[in-house]
Amino acid sequence: MKILGIETSCDETAAAVVNDSRNILSNVVRSQLEEHAPYGGIVPEVAARSHISTLDYIITKSMTEAKVKYSELDAIAATAGPGLIGGVIVGVMTAKAIAAARNIPFLAVNHLEGHALTARLTDNISFPYLLLLVSGGHTQLLIVENVNHYRRLGTTIDDAIGEAFDKTAKMLGLGYPGGPAVEIEARKGKPDRFSLPRPLKGREGCNFSFSGLKTAVRVTIEKLPAGALKTRDIEDICAEFQAAVADVVIDRVSNSIYEFKRRCPEGNTIVVAGGVAANSSIRSALSGVAELEGLKFVAPPNNLCTDNAAMIAWAGLERLKLGLTDGLDFAPRPRWPLDPEAAAAAFAGVKA
Ligand code: KG4
Ligand code: ZN
């Protein structure tokens, strides 16, 4: 079986072809970074227009590199949410058009399910497993019970973890995206010169909070003598910021492992996914906790942790095998929680 996947939910225009032997036949990703850089963050309108003008070329490139003809495709999958709705609509409409023209099934894939199932494509792991999903838009701890079956243990109550990296970088004049820049500066700095908080550390549950940490970075910068920040200040603030984030991640993940073992005694793996999973200090913190708790630690390669279409094609394939295809009337969604129960509870004012 071969399937084409399309990803347009944020600032990457991507297409990939994957088969059911877990081979990635092509994986084309075009980043819009340069188009958004002048604004210091992603502009939804700019993103949507850029997807429109490049997606057909990216799909053609992906099909050519995979050496696959449209007549050989068994289905087509596209991210149908959550994400910036303009971009999501571009990907979904394109996928529906191809599905209608070729008379093949269409699969509306939840972007988060794409991240969640990547470790099955790369490492063939079995259900259930614990997932830490850390990206620019999401910070979640989930039990992946099966395709389409997720139980959310924790989420952020304010900013996403990648957002905290990006905002810190912006305050320090490091540009966008901030995560990689903060990591590079942190390597040169000393973490204990400044003191930043570890929000929710030591507290019950598996939720995260990063907005206080972001504010503390701002206050720390403001307390420095007036004038330009010195290189050493930037390095030391980044080092302390990254140490604070890693401490919080370890604390929250430890709580979630306890919960995971209680609910799924047969589970033996923890997986990290999303753009922030590229951070080596967070990866090593996680592999340390996993070892301590006797769990296997799986981190897909960086290019499959950040946004890509191979993960969408793979999630589509997993759904196709279970007959979970979608109609051409499927509406793109800006919000789409993986665990509707947790989302409903959160809306009712109950802690998710
Ligand atoms: O998964 P992703 O590519 O896109 C979203 O779905 O958000 O994640 C992008 C996020 C950005 O916030 C970026 O700053 C962060 O991942 N990121 C990192 C690193 N590389 C990317 N954060 C920390 N350290 C990194 N090395
Ligand atoms: Zn993502």
CSV table of C-alpha atoms and ligand atoms in Angstrom, one decimal:
chain,number,residue,atom,x,y,z
A,1,MET,CA,0.0,0.0,0.0
A,2,LYS,CA,1.2,3.5,-0.8
A,3,ILE,CA,-0.2,6.8,0.4
A,4,LEU,CA,0.5,10.4,-0.2
A,5,GLY,CA,0.5,12.7,2.8
A,6,ILE,CA,0.1,16.5,2.9
A,7,GLU,CA,1.0,18.9,5.8
A,8,THR,CA,0.1,22.6,5.7
A,9,SER,CA,-1.0,23.4,9.3
A,10,CYS,CA,1.7,25.8,10.2
A,11,ASP,CA,4.8,27.2,8.4
A,12,GLU,CA,6.0,24.1,6.6
A,13,THR,CA,4.6,23.1,3.2
A,14,ALA,CA,5.2,19.3,3.0
A,15,ALA,CA,4.3,16.2,1.0
A,16,ALA,CA,5.5,12.7,1.4
A,17,VAL,CA,4.9,9.2,0.1
A,18,VAL,CA,5.0,6.3,2.6
A,19,ASN,CA,4.3,2.6,2.2
A,20,ASP,CA,3.0,0.0,4.6
A,21,SER,CA,6.4,-1.7,4.9
A,22,ARG,CA,7.4,1.5,6.9
A,23,ASN,CA,9.4,2.9,4.0
A,24,ILE,CA,9.5,6.7,3.5
A,25,LEU,CA,9.7,6.9,-0.3
A,26,SER,CA,9.9,10.7,-0.3
A,27,ASN,CA,9.7,13.4,2.3
A,28,VAL,CA,9.7,16.9,0.9
A,29,VAL,CA,9.5,19.9,3.4
A,30,ARG,CA,9.6,23.5,2.4
A,31,SER,CA,10.0,25.9,5.3
A,32,GLN,CA,8.5,29.4,5.1
A,33,LEU,CA,10.9,30.7,7.7
A,34,GLU,CA,12.3,33.5,5.5
A,35,GLU,CA,8.8,34.7,4.6
A,36,HIS,CA,7.9,35.1,8.3
A,37,ALA,CA,11.3,36.2,9.7
A,38,PRO,CA,10.7,40.0,9.1
A,39,TYR,CA,7.7,39.8,11.5
A,40,GLY,CA,9.4,37.9,14.3
A,41,GLY,CA,6.8,35.1,14.3
A,42,ILE,CA,4.4,33.3,12.0
A,43,VAL,CA,1.7,35.4,10.2
A,44,PRO,CA,-1.3,33.2,9.4
A,45,GLU,CA,-2.3,35.1,6.2
A,46,VAL,CA,1.3,34.9,4.9
A,47,ALA,CA,1.4,31.2,5.7
A,48,ALA,CA,-1.8,30.4,3.9
A,49,ARG,CA,-0.8,32.3,0.7
A,50,SER,CA,2.6,30.7,0.7
A,51,HIS,CA,1.0,27.2,0.9
A,52,ILE,CA,-1.3,28.1,-2.0
A,53,SER,CA,1.6,29.1,-4.2
A,54,THR,CA,4.0,26.2,-3.4
A,55,LEU,CA,1.9,23.1,-2.5
A,56,ASP,CA,1.3,21.8,-6.0
A,57,TYR,CA,5.1,22.0,-6.7
A,58,ILE,CA,5.9,20.2,-3.4
A,59,ILE,CA,3.4,17.4,-4.2
A,60,THR,CA,4.9,16.9,-7.7
A,61,LYS,CA,8.4,16.8,-6.2
A,62,SER,CA,7.3,14.3,-3.6
A,63,MET,CA,5.6,12.0,-6.2
A,64,THR,CA,8.6,12.3,-8.6
A,65,GLU,CA,11.2,11.5,-5.9
A,66,ALA,CA,9.1,8.5,-4.7
A,67,LYS,CA,8.9,7.3,-8.3
A,68,VAL,CA,5.2,6.7,-7.8
A,69,LYS,CA,2.4,7.4,-10.3
A,70,TYR,CA,-1.0,8.8,-9.1
A,71,SER,CA,-2.6,5.5,-10.3
A,72,GLU,CA,-0.4,3.6,-7.8
A,73,LEU,CA,-1.7,5.6,-4.8
A,74,ASP,CA,-4.0,3.7,-2.5
A,75,ALA,CA,-5.2,6.8,-0.6
A,76,ILE,CA,-4.4,10.4,0.2
A,77,ALA,CA,-4.1,11.9,3.6
A,78,ALA,CA,-3.9,15.6,4.7
A,79,THR,CA,-3.7,17.4,8.0
A,80,ALA,CA,-7.2,18.6,8.7
A,81,GLY,CA,-6.4,20.3,12.0
A,82,PRO,CA,-5.5,21.5,14.5
A,83,GLY,CA,-3.6,24.5,13.1
A,84,LEU,CA,-3.7,27.8,11.3
A,85,ILE,CA,-7.0,27.4,9.5
A,86,GLY,CA,-6.1,29.1,6.2
A,87,GLY,CA,-3.2,26.7,5.7
A,88,VAL,CA,-5.2,23.7,6.8
A,89,ILE,CA,-7.9,24.5,4.2
A,90,VAL,CA,-5.3,24.7,1.4
A,91,GLY,CA,-4.0,21.2,2.2
A,92,VAL,CA,-7.4,19.6,2.8
A,93,MET,CA,-8.9,21.0,-0.4
A,94,THR,CA,-5.9,19.9,-2.5
A,95,ALA,CA,-6.1,16.4,-1.0
A,96,LYS,CA,-9.8,16.2,-1.6
A,97,ALA,CA,-9.4,17.2,-5.2
A,98,ILE,CA,-6.8,14.5,-5.8
A,99,ALA,CA,-8.9,11.9,-4.0
A,100,ALA,CA,-12.0,12.9,-6.2
A,101,ALA,CA,-10.0,13.0,-9.4
A,102,ARG,CA,-8.4,9.6,-8.8
A,103,ASN,CA,-11.3,8.0,-7.0
A,104,ILE,CA,-9.3,7.0,-4.0
A,105,PRO,CA,-10.0,7.3,-0.2
A,106,PHE,CA,-9.4,10.6,1.6
A,107,LEU,CA,-8.1,10.6,5.2
A,108,ALA,CA,-8.5,13.7,7.4
A,109,VAL,CA,-5.5,13.4,9.8
A,110,ASN,CA,-5.2,15.1,13.1
A,111,HIS,CA,-1.7,16.7,13.1
A,112,LEU,CA,-1.2,15.6,16.7
A,113,GLU,CA,-2.0,12.0,15.7
A,114,GLY,CA,0.7,12.4,13.1
A,115,HIS,CA,3.3,13.3,15.8
A,116,ALA,CA,1.9,10.6,18.1
A,117,LEU,CA,2.3,7.7,15.6
A,118,THR,CA,5.7,8.6,14.2
A,119,ALA,CA,7.5,6.3,16.6
A,120,ARG,CA,5.6,3.4,15.1
A,121,LEU,CA,6.9,4.3,11.6
A,122,THR,CA,10.5,4.8,12.8
A,123,ASP,CA,10.8,2.2,15.6
A,124,ASN,CA,7.8,-0.1,15.1
A,125,ILE,CA,6.8,0.2,18.7
A,126,SER,CA,3.6,-1.4,19.9
A,127,PHE,CA,0.7,0.1,21.9
A,128,PRO,CA,0.3,1.4,24.6
A,129,TYR,CA,3.0,3.9,25.1
A,130,LEU,CA,3.5,7.2,26.9
A,131,LEU,CA,4.0,10.3,24.6
A,132,LEU,CA,5.5,13.7,25.4
A,133,LEU,CA,4.5,16.0,22.6
A,134,VAL,CA,6.4,19.2,22.7
A,135,SER,CA,6.2,21.7,19.9
A,136,GLY,CA,5.6,25.4,19.1
A,137,GLY,CA,1.8,25.0,19.6
A,138,HIS,CA,1.5,22.0,21.9
A,139,THR,CA,2.8,20.6,25.2
A,140,GLN,CA,1.0,17.4,26.1
A,141,LEU,CA,1.5,14.1,27.9
A,142,LEU,CA,-0.7,11.4,26.4
A,143,ILE,CA,-1.1,7.7,26.7
A,144,VAL,CA,-1.3,6.4,23.1
A,145,GLU,CA,-3.6,3.4,23.6
A,146,ASN,CA,-4.2,2.7,19.9
A,147,VAL,CA,-4.8,4.5,16.6
A,148,ASN,CA,-7.6,7.0,17.3
A,149,HIS,CA,-7.5,6.3,21.1
A,150,TYR,CA,-5.6,8.7,23.3
A,151,ARG,CA,-5.8,9.6,26.9
A,152,ARG,CA,-4.4,13.0,27.9
A,153,LEU,CA,-2.6,13.1,31.2
A,154,GLY,CA,-1.5,16.7,31.1
A,155,THR,CA,-1.3,19.8,28.9
A,156,THR,CA,-0.1,23.3,29.3
A,157,ILE,CA,-2.4,25.7,31.2
A,158,ASP,CA,-0.9,28.7,29.3
A,159,ASP,CA,2.0,28.9,26.8
A,160,ALA,CA,3.4,25.9,24.8
A,161,ILE,CA,7.0,24.9,25.5
A,162,GLY,CA,8.2,25.9,22.1
A,163,GLU,CA,6.5,29.2,22.5
A,164,ALA,CA,8.4,29.8,25.7
A,165,PHE,CA,11.7,29.1,23.8
A,166,ASP,CA,10.6,31.4,21.0
A,167,LYS,CA,9.5,34.3,23.3
A,168,THR,CA,12.7,34.0,25.3
A,169,ALA,CA,14.7,34.2,22.1
A,170,LYS,CA,12.8,37.2,20.9
A,171,MET,CA,13.4,39.1,24.2
A,172,LEU,CA,17.1,38.3,23.9
A,173,GLY,CA,17.2,39.4,20.3
A,174,LEU,CA,18.0,35.9,19.0
A,175,GLY,CA,15.5,35.8,16.1
A,176,TYR,CA,12.9,33.2,15.1
A,177,PRO,CA,12.6,30.2,15.6
A,178,GLY,CA,14.1,30.6,19.0
A,179,GLY,CA,14.5,27.0,20.2
A,180,PRO,CA,17.7,26.2,18.2
A,181,ALA,CA,19.2,29.6,19.0
A,182,VAL,CA,18.5,29.3,22.7
A,183,GLU,CA,20.1,25.9,22.7
A,184,ILE,CA,23.3,27.1,21.1
A,185,GLU,CA,23.6,30.1,23.5
A,186,ALA,CA,22.8,27.9,26.5
A,187,ARG,CA,25.7,25.6,25.7
A,188,LYS,CA,28.1,28.5,26.2
A,189,GLY,CA,26.5,29.9,29.4
A,190,LYS,CA,26.4,29.1,33.2
A,191,PRO,CA,22.9,28.1,34.4
A,192,ASP,CA,23.3,29.3,38.0
A,193,ARG,CA,24.2,33.0,37.5
A,194,PHE,CA,20.6,33.9,37.2
A,195,SER,CA,17.7,32.3,39.1
A,196,LEU,CA,14.5,31.4,37.2
A,197,PRO,CA,11.4,29.6,38.5
A,198,ARG,CA,10.4,26.0,37.8
A,199,PRO,CA,6.6,26.4,37.4
A,200,LEU,CA,4.5,23.6,38.9
A,201,LYS,CA,7.6,21.6,39.9
A,202,GLY,CA,6.8,19.4,42.9
A,203,ARG,CA,3.0,19.8,42.4
A,204,GLU,CA,0.5,17.1,41.8
A,205,GLY,CA,-0.5,16.1,38.2
A,206,CYS,CA,1.0,16.3,34.8
A,207,ASN,CA,0.1,19.8,33.6
A,208,PHE,CA,2.7,22.4,32.5
A,209,SER,CA,2.9,26.2,32.8
A,210,PHE,CA,5.4,28.4,31.1
A,211,SER,CA,4.0,31.9,31.2
A,212,GLY,CA,5.6,32.7,34.6
A,213,LEU,CA,9.0,31.5,33.4
A,214,LYS,CA,8.7,33.8,30.3
A,215,THR,CA,7.8,36.7,32.6
A,216,ALA,CA,10.7,35.9,34.9
A,217,VAL,CA,13.1,36.0,31.9
A,218,ARG,CA,11.7,39.5,31.0
A,219,VAL,CA,12.1,40.7,34.6
A,220,THR,CA,15.7,39.3,34.7
A,221,ILE,CA,16.5,41.2,31.5
A,222,GLU,CA,15.0,44.4,32.8
A,223,LYS,CA,17.0,44.2,36.1
A,224,LEU,CA,20.3,44.3,34.2
A,225,PRO,CA,22.0,47.7,33.9
A,226,ALA,CA,20.4,49.8,31.2
A,227,GLY,CA,21.8,49.4,27.7
A,228,ALA,CA,22.5,46.5,25.4
A,229,LEU,CA,22.6,43.0,26.8
A,230,LYS,CA,26.1,41.5,26.8
A,231,THR,CA,26.8,38.3,25.1
A,232,ARG,CA,27.7,36.7,28.4
A,233,ASP,CA,24.2,37.7,29.8
A,234,ILE,CA,22.4,36.2,26.9
A,235,GLU,CA,24.4,32.9,27.3
A,236,ASP,CA,23.8,32.7,31.0
A,237,ILE,CA,20.1,33.5,30.8
A,238,CYS,CA,19.6,30.9,28.0
A,239,ALA,CA,21.5,28.3,30.1
A,240,GLU,CA,19.3,28.9,33.2
A,241,PHE,CA,16.1,29.0,31.1
A,242,GLN,CA,17.0,25.7,29.5
A,243,ALA,CA,17.9,24.2,32.8
A,244,ALA,CA,14.5,25.4,34.2
A,245,VAL,CA,12.6,23.9,31.3
A,246,ALA,CA,14.5,20.6,31.6
A,247,ASP,CA,13.8,20.4,35.4
A,248,VAL,CA,10.1,21.0,34.8
A,249,VAL,CA,9.9,18.4,32.1
A,250,ILE,CA,11.6,15.8,34.3
A,251,ASP,CA,9.2,16.5,37.2
A,252,ARG,CA,6.0,16.5,35.0
A,253,VAL,CA,7.1,13.4,33.1
A,254,SER,CA,8.0,11.5,36.3
A,255,ASN,CA,4.4,12.1,37.5
A,256,SER,CA,3.0,10.9,34.1
A,257,ILE,CA,5.1,7.7,34.2
A,258,TYR,CA,3.6,6.9,37.6
A,259,GLU,CA,0.1,7.4,36.1
A,260,PHE,CA,1.1,5.5,32.9
A,261,LYS,CA,2.3,2.5,34.9
A,262,ARG,CA,-0.8,2.5,37.0
A,263,ARG,CA,-3.1,2.5,34.0
A,264,CYS,CA,-1.0,0.4,31.6
A,265,PRO,CA,1.1,-2.0,33.5
A,266,GLU,CA,2.0,-3.7,30.2
A,267,GLY,CA,3.4,-0.5,28.7
A,268,ASN,CA,7.2,-0.2,28.5
A,269,THR,CA,8.0,2.8,26.3
A,270,ILE,CA,8.1,6.6,26.4
A,271,VAL,CA,8.3,8.6,23.2
A,272,VAL,CA,9.1,12.2,22.6
A,273,ALA,CA,7.9,14.1,19.5
A,274,GLY,CA,7.5,17.6,18.2
A,275,GLY,CA,10.0,20.3,17.3
A,276,VAL,CA,11.3,20.8,20.9
A,277,ALA,CA,12.3,17.1,21.0
A,278,ALA,CA,15.3,18.3,18.9
A,279,ASN,CA,16.7,19.9,22.0
A,280,SER,CA,19.5,17.8,23.3
A,281,SER,CA,19.3,18.8,26.9
A,282,ILE,CA,15.6,17.9,27.0
A,283,ARG,CA,16.4,14.6,25.2
A,284,SER,CA,19.1,13.6,27.6
A,285,ALA,CA,16.9,14.6,30.6
A,286,LEU,CA,14.2,12.4,29.3
A,287,SER,CA,16.4,9.5,28.5
A,288,GLY,CA,17.7,9.8,32.1
A,289,VAL,CA,14.1,9.6,33.6
A,290,ALA,CA,13.2,6.7,31.3
A,291,GLU,CA,16.3,4.7,32.4
A,292,LEU,CA,15.5,5.4,36.1
A,293,GLU,CA,12.0,4.2,35.6
A,294,GLY,CA,12.9,1.2,33.6
A,295,LEU,CA,11.2,2.4,30.4
A,296,LYS,CA,12.6,2.3,26.8
A,297,PHE,CA,13.1,5.8,25.4
A,298,VAL,CA,12.3,6.5,21.8
A,299,ALA,CA,13.0,9.8,20.0
A,300,PRO,CA,12.5,9.8,16.3
A,301,PRO,CA,15.2,11.6,14.2
A,302,ASN,CA,14.9,15.4,14.3
A,303,ASN,CA,13.5,15.7,10.7
A,304,LEU,CA,10.6,13.5,11.7
A,305,CYS,CA,10.1,15.3,15.1
A,306,THR,CA,9.6,18.7,13.5
A,307,ASP,CA,6.6,19.1,11.2
A,308,ASN,CA,6.6,16.9,8.1
A,309,ALA,CA,4.2,15.0,5.8
A,310,ALA,CA,5.7,11.5,6.3
A,311,MET,CA,4.0,11.4,9.7
A,312,ILE,CA,0.7,12.5,8.1
A,313,ALA,CA,1.0,9.8,5.4
A,314,TRP,CA,1.9,7.2,8.1
A,315,ALA,CA,-1.1,8.2,10.3
A,316,GLY,CA,-3.3,8.0,7.2
A,317,LEU,CA,-2.0,4.5,6.5
A,318,GLU,CA,-2.7,3.3,10.0
A,319,ARG,CA,-6.2,4.7,9.8
A,320,LEU,CA,-6.8,3.3,6.3
A,321,LYS,CA,-5.9,-0.2,7.5
A,322,LEU,CA,-8.6,0.2,10.2
A,323,GLY,CA,-11.1,1.5,7.6
A,324,LEU,CA,-11.2,4.9,9.2
A,325,THR,CA,-11.5,6.9,6.0
A,326,ASP,CA,-13.3,10.3,5.7
A,327,GLY,CA,-15.9,11.8,3.4
A,328,LEU,CA,-15.1,14.7,1.1
A,329,ASP,CA,-17.4,16.8,3.3
A,330,PHE,CA,-15.0,16.6,6.2
A,331,ALA,CA,-14.6,20.2,7.5
A,332,PRO,CA,-11.0,21.4,8.4
A,333,ARG,CA,-10.7,22.3,12.1
A,334,PRO,CA,-8.6,25.0,13.8
A,335,ARG,CA,-9.0,23.1,17.1
A,336,TRP,CA,-9.1,19.3,17.4
A,337,PRO,CA,-8.1,17.7,20.7
A,338,LEU,CA,-6.9,14.1,20.5
A,339,ASP,CA,-8.7,13.3,23.7
A,340,PRO,CA,-12.2,14.8,23.5
A,341,GLU,CA,-13.1,13.7,27.1
A,342,ALA,CA,-10.2,15.7,28.5
A,343,ALA,CA,-11.1,18.7,26.4
A,344,ALA,CA,-14.8,18.6,27.5
A,345,ALA,CA,-13.6,18.4,31.1
A,346,ALA,CA,-11.4,21.4,30.7
A,347,PHE,CA,-14.2,23.5,29.2
A,348,ALA,CA,-16.4,22.6,32.2
A,349,GLY,CA,-13.7,24.1,34.5
A,350,VAL,CA,-12.4,20.8,35.6
A,351,LYS,CA,-8.7,20.3,35.5
A,352,ALA,CA,-7.9,18.3,32.3
B,1,KG4,O1,6.8,20.7,15.8
B,1,KG4,P1,7.3,22.0,15.2
B,1,KG4,O2,8.3,21.9,14.1
B,1,KG4,O3,6.1,22.9,14.8
B,1,KG4,C1,4.9,23.0,15.5
B,1,KG4,O4,4.0,22.2,15.3
B,1,KG4,O5,4.9,23.9,16.4
B,1,KG4,O6,7.9,22.8,16.5
B,1,KG4,C2,8.5,24.1,16.3
B,1,KG4,C3,9.0,24.5,17.7
B,1,KG4,C4,9.4,26.0,17.7
B,1,KG4,O7,8.9,26.6,18.9
B,1,KG4,C5,10.9,25.9,17.9
B,1,KG4,O8,11.5,27.0,18.6
B,1,KG4,C6,11.1,24.6,18.7
B,1,KG4,O9,10.1,23.7,18.1
B,1,KG4,N1,12.4,24.0,18.5
B,1,KG4,C7,13.3,23.9,19.6
B,1,KG4,C8,14.5,23.3,19.0
B,1,KG4,N2,14.3,23.1,17.7
B,1,KG4,C9,13.0,23.6,17.4
B,1,KG4,N3,13.1,24.2,20.9
B,1,KG4,C10,14.2,23.9,21.7
B,1,KG4,N4,15.4,23.4,21.2
B,1,KG4,C11,15.6,23.1,19.9
B,1,KG4,N5,16.7,22.6,19.5
B,2,ZN,ZN,3.7,19.8,14.8
